[in-house]
Short mmCIF file of C-alpha atoms in Angstrom, two decimals:
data_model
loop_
_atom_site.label_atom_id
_atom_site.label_comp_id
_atom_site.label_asym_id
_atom_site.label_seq_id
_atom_site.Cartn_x
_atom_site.Cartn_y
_atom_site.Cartn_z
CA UNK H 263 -44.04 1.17 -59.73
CA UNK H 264 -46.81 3.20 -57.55
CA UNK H 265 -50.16 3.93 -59.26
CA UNK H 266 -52.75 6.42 -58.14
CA UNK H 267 -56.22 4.12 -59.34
CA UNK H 268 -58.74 6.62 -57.25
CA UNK H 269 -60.28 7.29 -60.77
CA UNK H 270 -61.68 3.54 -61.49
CA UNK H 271 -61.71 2.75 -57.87
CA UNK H 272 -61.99 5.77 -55.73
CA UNK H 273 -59.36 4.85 -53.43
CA UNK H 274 -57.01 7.79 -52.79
CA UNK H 275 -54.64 5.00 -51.52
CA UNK H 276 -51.09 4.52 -53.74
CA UNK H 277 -51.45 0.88 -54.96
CA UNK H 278 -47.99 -0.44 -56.03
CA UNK H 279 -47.66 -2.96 -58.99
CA UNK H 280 -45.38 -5.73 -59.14
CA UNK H 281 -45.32 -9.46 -60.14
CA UNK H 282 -47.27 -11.81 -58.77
CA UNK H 283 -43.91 -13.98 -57.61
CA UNK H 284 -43.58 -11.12 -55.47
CA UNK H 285 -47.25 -11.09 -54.34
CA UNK H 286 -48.60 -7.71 -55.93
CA UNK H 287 -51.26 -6.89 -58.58
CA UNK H 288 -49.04 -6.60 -62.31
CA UNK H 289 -52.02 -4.95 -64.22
CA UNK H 290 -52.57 -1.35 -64.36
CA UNK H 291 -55.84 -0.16 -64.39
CA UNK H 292 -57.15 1.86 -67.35
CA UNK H 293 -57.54 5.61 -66.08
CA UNK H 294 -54.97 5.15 -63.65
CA UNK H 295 -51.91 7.30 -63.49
CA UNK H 296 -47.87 6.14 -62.88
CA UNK H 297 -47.05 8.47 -59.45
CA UNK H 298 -43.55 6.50 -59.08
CA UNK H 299 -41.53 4.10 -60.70
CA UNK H 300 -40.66 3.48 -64.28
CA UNK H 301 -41.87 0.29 -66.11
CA UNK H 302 -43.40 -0.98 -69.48
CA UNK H 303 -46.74 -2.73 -70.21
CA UNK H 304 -48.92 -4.58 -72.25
CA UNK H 305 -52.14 -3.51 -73.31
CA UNK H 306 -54.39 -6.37 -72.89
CA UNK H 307 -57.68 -4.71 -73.29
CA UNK H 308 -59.15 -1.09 -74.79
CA UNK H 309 -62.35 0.58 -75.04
CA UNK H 310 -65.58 -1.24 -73.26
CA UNK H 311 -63.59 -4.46 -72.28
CA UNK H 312 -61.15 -2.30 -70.34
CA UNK H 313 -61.46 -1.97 -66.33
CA UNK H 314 -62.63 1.98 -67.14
CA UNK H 315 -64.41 0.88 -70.01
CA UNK H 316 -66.87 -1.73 -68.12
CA UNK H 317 -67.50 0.63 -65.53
CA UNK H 318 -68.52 3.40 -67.84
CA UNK H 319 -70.90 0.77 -69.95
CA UNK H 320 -72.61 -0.11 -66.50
CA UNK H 321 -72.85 2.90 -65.31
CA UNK H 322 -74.85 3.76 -68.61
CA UNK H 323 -76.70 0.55 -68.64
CA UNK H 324 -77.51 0.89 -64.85
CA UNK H 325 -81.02 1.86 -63.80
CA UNK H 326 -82.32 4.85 -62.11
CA UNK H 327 -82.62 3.50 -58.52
CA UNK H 328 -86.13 4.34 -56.95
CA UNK H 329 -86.48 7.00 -54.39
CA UNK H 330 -87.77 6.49 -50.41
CA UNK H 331 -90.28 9.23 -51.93
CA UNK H 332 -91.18 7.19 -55.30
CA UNK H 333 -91.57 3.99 -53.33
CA UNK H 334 -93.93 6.02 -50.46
CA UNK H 335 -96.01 7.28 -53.67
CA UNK H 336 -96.00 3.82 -55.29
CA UNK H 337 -97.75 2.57 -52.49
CA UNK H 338 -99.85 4.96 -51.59
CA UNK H 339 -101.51 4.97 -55.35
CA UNK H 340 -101.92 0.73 -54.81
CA UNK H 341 -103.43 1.29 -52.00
CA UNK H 342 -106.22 4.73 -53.17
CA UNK H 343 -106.59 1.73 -56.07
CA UNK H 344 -107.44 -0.68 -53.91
CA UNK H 345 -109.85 1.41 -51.79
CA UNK H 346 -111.50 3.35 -54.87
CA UNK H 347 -111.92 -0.65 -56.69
CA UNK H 348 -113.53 -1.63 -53.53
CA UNK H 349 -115.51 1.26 -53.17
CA UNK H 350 -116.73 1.06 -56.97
CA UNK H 351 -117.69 -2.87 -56.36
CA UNK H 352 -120.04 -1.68 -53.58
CA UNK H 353 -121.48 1.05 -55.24
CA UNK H 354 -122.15 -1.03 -58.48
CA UNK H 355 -123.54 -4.16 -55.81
CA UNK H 356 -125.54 -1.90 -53.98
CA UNK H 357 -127.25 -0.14 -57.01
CA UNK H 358 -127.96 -3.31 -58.84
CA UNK H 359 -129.63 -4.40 -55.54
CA UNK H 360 -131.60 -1.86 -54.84
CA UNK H 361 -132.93 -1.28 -58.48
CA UNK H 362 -133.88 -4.73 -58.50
CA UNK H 363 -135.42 -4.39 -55.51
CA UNK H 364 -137.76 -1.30 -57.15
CA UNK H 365 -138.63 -3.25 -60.28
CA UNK H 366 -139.89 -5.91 -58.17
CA UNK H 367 -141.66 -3.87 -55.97
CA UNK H 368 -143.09 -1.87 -58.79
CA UNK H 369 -146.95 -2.10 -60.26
CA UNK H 370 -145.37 -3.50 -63.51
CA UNK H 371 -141.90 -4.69 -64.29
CA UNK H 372 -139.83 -2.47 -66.93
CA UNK H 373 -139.27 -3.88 -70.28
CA UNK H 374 -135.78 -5.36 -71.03
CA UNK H 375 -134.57 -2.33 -72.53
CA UNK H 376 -135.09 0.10 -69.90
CA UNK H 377 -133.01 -2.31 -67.49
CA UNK H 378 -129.91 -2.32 -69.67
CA UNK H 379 -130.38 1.27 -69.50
CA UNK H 380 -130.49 1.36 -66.33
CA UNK H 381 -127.13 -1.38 -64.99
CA UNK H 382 -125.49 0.69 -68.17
CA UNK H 383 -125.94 3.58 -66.42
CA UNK H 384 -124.90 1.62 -62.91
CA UNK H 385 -121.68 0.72 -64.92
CA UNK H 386 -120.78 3.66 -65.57
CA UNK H 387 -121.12 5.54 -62.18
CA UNK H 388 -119.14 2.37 -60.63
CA UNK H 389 -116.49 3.59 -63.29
CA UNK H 390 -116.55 6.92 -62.50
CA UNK H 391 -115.93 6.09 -58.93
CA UNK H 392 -112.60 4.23 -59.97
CA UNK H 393 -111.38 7.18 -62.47
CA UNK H 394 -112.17 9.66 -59.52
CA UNK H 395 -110.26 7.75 -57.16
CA UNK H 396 -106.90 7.74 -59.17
CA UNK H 397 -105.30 11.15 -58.10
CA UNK H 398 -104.00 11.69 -61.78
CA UNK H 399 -102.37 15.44 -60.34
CA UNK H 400 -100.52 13.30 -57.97
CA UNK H 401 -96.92 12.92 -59.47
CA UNK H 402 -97.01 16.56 -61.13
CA UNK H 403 -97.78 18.40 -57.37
CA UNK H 404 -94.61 16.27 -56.39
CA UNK H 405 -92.58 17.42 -59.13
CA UNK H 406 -93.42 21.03 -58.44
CA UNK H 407 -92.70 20.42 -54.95
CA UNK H 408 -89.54 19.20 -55.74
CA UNK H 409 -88.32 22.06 -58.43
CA UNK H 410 -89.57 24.47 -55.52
CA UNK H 411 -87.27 22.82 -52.90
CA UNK H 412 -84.08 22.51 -55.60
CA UNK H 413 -84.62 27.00 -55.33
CA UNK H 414 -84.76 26.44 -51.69
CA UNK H 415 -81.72 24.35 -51.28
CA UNK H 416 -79.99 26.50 -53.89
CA UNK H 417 -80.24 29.81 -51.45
CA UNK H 418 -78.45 27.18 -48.67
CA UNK H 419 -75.84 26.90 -51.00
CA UNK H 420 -76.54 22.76 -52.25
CA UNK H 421 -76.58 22.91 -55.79
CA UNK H 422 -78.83 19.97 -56.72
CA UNK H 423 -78.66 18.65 -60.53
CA UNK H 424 -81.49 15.74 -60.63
CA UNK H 425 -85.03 16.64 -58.89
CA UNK H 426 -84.55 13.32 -56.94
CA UNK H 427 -81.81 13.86 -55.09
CA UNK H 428 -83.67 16.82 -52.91
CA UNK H 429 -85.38 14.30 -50.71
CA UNK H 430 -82.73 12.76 -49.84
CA UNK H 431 -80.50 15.56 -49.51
CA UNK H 432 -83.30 16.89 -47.37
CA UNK H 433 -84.02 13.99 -44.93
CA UNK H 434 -80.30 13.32 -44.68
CA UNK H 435 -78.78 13.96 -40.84
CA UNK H 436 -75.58 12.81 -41.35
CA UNK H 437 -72.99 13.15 -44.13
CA UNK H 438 -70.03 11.43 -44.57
CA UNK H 439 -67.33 13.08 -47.01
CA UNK H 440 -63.63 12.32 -47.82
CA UNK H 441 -62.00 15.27 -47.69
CA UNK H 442 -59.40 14.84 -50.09
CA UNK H 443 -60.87 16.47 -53.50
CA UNK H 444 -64.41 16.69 -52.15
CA UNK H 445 -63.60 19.49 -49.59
CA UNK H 446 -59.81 19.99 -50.79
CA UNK H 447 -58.45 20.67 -54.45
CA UNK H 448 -56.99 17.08 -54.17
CA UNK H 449 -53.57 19.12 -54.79
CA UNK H 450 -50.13 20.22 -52.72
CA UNK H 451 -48.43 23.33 -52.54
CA UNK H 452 -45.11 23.93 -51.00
CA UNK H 453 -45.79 26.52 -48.30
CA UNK H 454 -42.58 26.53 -45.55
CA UNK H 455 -39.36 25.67 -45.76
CA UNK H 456 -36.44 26.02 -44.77
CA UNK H 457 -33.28 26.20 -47.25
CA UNK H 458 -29.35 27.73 -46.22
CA UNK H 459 -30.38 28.62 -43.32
CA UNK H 460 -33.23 30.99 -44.26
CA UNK H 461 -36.82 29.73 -43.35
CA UNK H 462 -40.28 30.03 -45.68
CA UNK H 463 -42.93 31.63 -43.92
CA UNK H 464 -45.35 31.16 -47.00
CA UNK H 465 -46.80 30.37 -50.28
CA UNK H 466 -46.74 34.09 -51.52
CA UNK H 467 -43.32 34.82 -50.45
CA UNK H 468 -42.13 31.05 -52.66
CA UNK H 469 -40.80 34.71 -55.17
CA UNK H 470 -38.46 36.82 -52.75
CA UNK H 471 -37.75 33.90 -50.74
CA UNK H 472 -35.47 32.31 -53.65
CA UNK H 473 -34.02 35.63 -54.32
CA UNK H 474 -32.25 36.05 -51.07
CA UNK H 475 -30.31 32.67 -51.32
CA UNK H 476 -27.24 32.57 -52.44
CA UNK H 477 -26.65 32.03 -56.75
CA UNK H 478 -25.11 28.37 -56.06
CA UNK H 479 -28.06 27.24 -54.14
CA UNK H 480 -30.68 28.19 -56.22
CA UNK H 481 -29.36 26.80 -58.82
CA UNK H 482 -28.41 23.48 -56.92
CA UNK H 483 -32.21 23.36 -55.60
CA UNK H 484 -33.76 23.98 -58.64
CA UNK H 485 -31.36 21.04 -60.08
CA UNK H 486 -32.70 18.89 -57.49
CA UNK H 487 -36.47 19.76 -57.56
CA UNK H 488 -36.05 18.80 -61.41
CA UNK H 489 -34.05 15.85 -62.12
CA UNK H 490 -35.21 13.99 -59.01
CA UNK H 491 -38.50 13.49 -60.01
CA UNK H 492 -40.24 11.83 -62.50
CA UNK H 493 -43.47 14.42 -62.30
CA UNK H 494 -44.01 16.50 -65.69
CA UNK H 495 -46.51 18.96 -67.10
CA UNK H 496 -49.47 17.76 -69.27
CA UNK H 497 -53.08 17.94 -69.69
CA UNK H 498 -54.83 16.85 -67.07
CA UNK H 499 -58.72 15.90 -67.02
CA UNK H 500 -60.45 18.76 -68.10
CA UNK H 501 -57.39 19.48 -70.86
CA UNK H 502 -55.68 22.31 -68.61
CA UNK H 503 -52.30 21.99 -68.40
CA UNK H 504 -50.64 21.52 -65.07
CA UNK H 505 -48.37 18.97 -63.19
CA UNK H 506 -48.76 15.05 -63.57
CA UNK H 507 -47.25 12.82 -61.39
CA UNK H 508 -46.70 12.46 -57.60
CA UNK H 509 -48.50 15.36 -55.18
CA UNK H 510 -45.51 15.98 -53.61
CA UNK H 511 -43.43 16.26 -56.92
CA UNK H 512 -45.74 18.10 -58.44
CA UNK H 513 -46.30 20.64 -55.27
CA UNK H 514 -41.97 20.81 -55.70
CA UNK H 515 -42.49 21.52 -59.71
CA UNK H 516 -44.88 24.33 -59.26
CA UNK H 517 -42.13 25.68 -56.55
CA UNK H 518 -39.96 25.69 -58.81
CA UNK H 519 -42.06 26.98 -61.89
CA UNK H 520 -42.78 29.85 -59.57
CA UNK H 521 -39.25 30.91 -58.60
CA UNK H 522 -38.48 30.74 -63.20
CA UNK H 523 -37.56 26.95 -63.33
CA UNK H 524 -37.87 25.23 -66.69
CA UNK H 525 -37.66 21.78 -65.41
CA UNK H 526 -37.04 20.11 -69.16
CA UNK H 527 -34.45 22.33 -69.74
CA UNK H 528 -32.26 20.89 -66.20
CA UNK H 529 -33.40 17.44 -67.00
CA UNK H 530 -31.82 17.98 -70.68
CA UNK H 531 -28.73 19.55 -69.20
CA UNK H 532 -28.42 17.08 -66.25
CA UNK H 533 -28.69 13.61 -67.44
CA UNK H 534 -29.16 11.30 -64.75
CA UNK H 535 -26.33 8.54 -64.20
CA UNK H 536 -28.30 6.53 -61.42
CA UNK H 537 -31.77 6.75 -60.38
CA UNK H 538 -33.29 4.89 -57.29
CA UNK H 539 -37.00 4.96 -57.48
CA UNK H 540 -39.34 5.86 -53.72
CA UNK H 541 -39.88 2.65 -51.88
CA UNK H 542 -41.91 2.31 -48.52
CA UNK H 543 -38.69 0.78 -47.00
CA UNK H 544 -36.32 3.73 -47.36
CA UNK H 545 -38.80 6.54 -47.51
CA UNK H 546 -36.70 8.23 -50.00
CA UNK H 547 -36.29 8.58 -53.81
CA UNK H 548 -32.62 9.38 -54.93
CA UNK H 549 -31.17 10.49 -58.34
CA UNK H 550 -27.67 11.01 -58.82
CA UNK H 551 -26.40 13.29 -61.94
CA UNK H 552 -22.80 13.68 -62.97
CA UNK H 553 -21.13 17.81 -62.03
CA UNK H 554 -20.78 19.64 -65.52
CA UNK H 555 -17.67 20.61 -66.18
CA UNK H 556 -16.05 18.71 -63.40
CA UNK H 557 -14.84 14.65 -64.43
CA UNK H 558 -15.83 11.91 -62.24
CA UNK H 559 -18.09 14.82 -59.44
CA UNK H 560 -21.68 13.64 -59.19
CA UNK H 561 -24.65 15.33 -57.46
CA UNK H 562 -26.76 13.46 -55.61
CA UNK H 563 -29.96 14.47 -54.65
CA UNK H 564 -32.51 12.97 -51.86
CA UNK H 565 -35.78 13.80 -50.88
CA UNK H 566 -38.18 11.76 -49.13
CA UNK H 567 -39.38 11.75 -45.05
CA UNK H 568 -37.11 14.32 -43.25
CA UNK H 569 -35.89 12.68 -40.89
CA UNK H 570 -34.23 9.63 -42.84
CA UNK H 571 -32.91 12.55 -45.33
CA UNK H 572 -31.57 14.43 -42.43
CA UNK H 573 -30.11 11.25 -40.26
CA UNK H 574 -27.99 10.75 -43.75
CA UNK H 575 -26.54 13.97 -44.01
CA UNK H 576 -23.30 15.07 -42.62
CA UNK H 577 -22.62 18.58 -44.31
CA UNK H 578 -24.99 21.38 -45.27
CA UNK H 579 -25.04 24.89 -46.98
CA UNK H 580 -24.63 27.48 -44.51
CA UNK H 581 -26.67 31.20 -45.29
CA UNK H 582 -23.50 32.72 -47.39
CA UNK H 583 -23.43 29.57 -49.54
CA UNK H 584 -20.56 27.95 -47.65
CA UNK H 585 -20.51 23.89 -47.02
CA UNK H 586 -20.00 23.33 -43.21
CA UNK H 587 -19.98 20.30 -41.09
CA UNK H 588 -23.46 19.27 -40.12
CA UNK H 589 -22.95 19.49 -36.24
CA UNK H 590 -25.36 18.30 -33.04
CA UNK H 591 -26.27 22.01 -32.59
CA UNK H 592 -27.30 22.29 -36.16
CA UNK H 593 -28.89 18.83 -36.55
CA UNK H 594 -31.26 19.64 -33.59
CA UNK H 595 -32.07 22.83 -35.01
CA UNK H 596 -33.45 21.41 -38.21
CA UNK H 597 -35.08 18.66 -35.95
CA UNK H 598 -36.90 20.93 -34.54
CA UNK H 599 -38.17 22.59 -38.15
CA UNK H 600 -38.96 19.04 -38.88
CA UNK H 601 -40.93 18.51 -35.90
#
């Protein structure tokens, strides 16, 4: 069994599941989806002590992490606290001194209660001093700077969601993407071919392409594209309804979904007397399904690399529907669609 686990682990990688006798990881992750294979399981864990489950509970647990920005400001504030403490201590030093200084060089020294007046009144410019030095506007200029560059980056085409991530966005000089569903639709189409002879130039023609074969090959390739895979139509993520299953399958699915196939339909008609799953080692995944109508005739229907499909083939369908021998000439000339 293959399993695609790029949801809980964001590795687009196929990670196949065995036992451990054989050396491979038996649990399947929560979130993850069967590509290939058939099995059965046993759930050992739902909810928040699942794999998908933990993640999701850290990930709301986690804390915001602080920004080069916040840290810069952070600093910046200790140190304009630092200064305007200082600052007050010498003011409120250097006023005590020099009233002191006046009193005693006065005719007459003040009473008691003009002097606690007076360091009152020292206090409280020393104070002032510290308040003044606190830039209080500080974090809401940088907030407006920051909902001003979100606008800015939105007319460059970056759609930014939290305020924070515009300095970093901003001072970044280098990004480093995986293409596959960041810059692609994570998804496979079937755009050339080449079946009977006659060759698919693209996606658009998929229509008029399968109308010009001949009756028996249509229906033998939409047999194929359906029992031989183990792909089928669900809701996905978001709760559309599309293709589940392999990328390759389900590019082959919507091939056939285009050119009228019901694929549960064949696999109800065709029930499959063999099945041998996709394996690294022979690069292929084979079903065979008995003929109806016709005792003890099987179908049996390959796809996999091209190449290993092609070195085991020795007949094929010719352009008017007719099985010839698969010669050199004609074996090089598929090579060379291959290639």
């Amino acid at each position: 069994m293959t399993c695609d686990e790029s949801s809980a682990t964001g590795e687009s990688d196929a990670v196949k599941k065995g036992t451990t006798d054989e050396g491979r990881d038996p649990f399947v992750l929560s979130g993850a989806k069967v590509l290939e294979g058939v099995g059965s399981m046993v759930v050992v864990a739902v909810g928040t002590r699942s794999f998908y489950g933990k993640i999701m509970m850290a990930m709301r647990q986690g804390e915001t992490a602080v920004t080069p920005l916040q840290r810069k400001l952070d600093i910046l504030a200790e140190q304009i606290a630092k200064y305007g403490m200082s600052a007050a201590i010498l003011l409120l030093i250097t006023l005590t001194v020099k009233y002191l200084v006046n009193c005693a060089l006065a005719p007459e020294f003040p009473p008691a209660s003009i002097m606690f007046s007076q360091f009152v009144s020292i206090v409280i410019e020393a104070i002032t001093v510290v308040v003044v030095a606190v830039p209080e506007g500080l974090p809401m200029a940088v907030t407006i700077s920051l909902a001003y560059a979100t606008t800015k980056m939105l007319q460059d085409g970056n759609l930014v969601r939290q305020l924070a991530a515009c300095e970093t966005m901003g001072g970044a000089t280098v990004v480093c993407t995986d293409k596959t569903g960041t810059l692609t639709q994570n998804r496979m189409t079937v755009v050339r071919g080449v079946v009977a002879g006659r060759e698919l130039q693209s996606r658009a023609e998929a229509r008029a392409f399968f109308e010009t074969l001949p009756r028996e090959t249509r229906s033998l390739l939409l047999e194929g594209i359906a029992v031989n895979s183990t792909a089928f139509e669900g809701p996905d993520e978001q709760g559309n309804i599309d293709f589940i299953g392999s990328k390759s399958e389900c590019a082959l699915l919507g091939f056939g979904k285009v050119c009228g196939l019901d694929y549960r339909c064949e696999r109800a008609d065709h029930k499959t007397a063999r099945v041998y799953p996709f394996s690294s080692e022979k690069k292929t995944m084979t079903t065979i399904v008995p003929v109806t109508g016709r005792e003890g005739l099987f179908h049996v229907h390959a796809k996999g690399a091209s190449e290993i499909v092609l070195g085991s083939c020795t007949r094929m369908i010719g352009s008017d529907g007719t099985v010839t021998e698969l010669d050199d000439k004609a074996r090089a000339e598929l090579q060379t669609h291959i290639s």
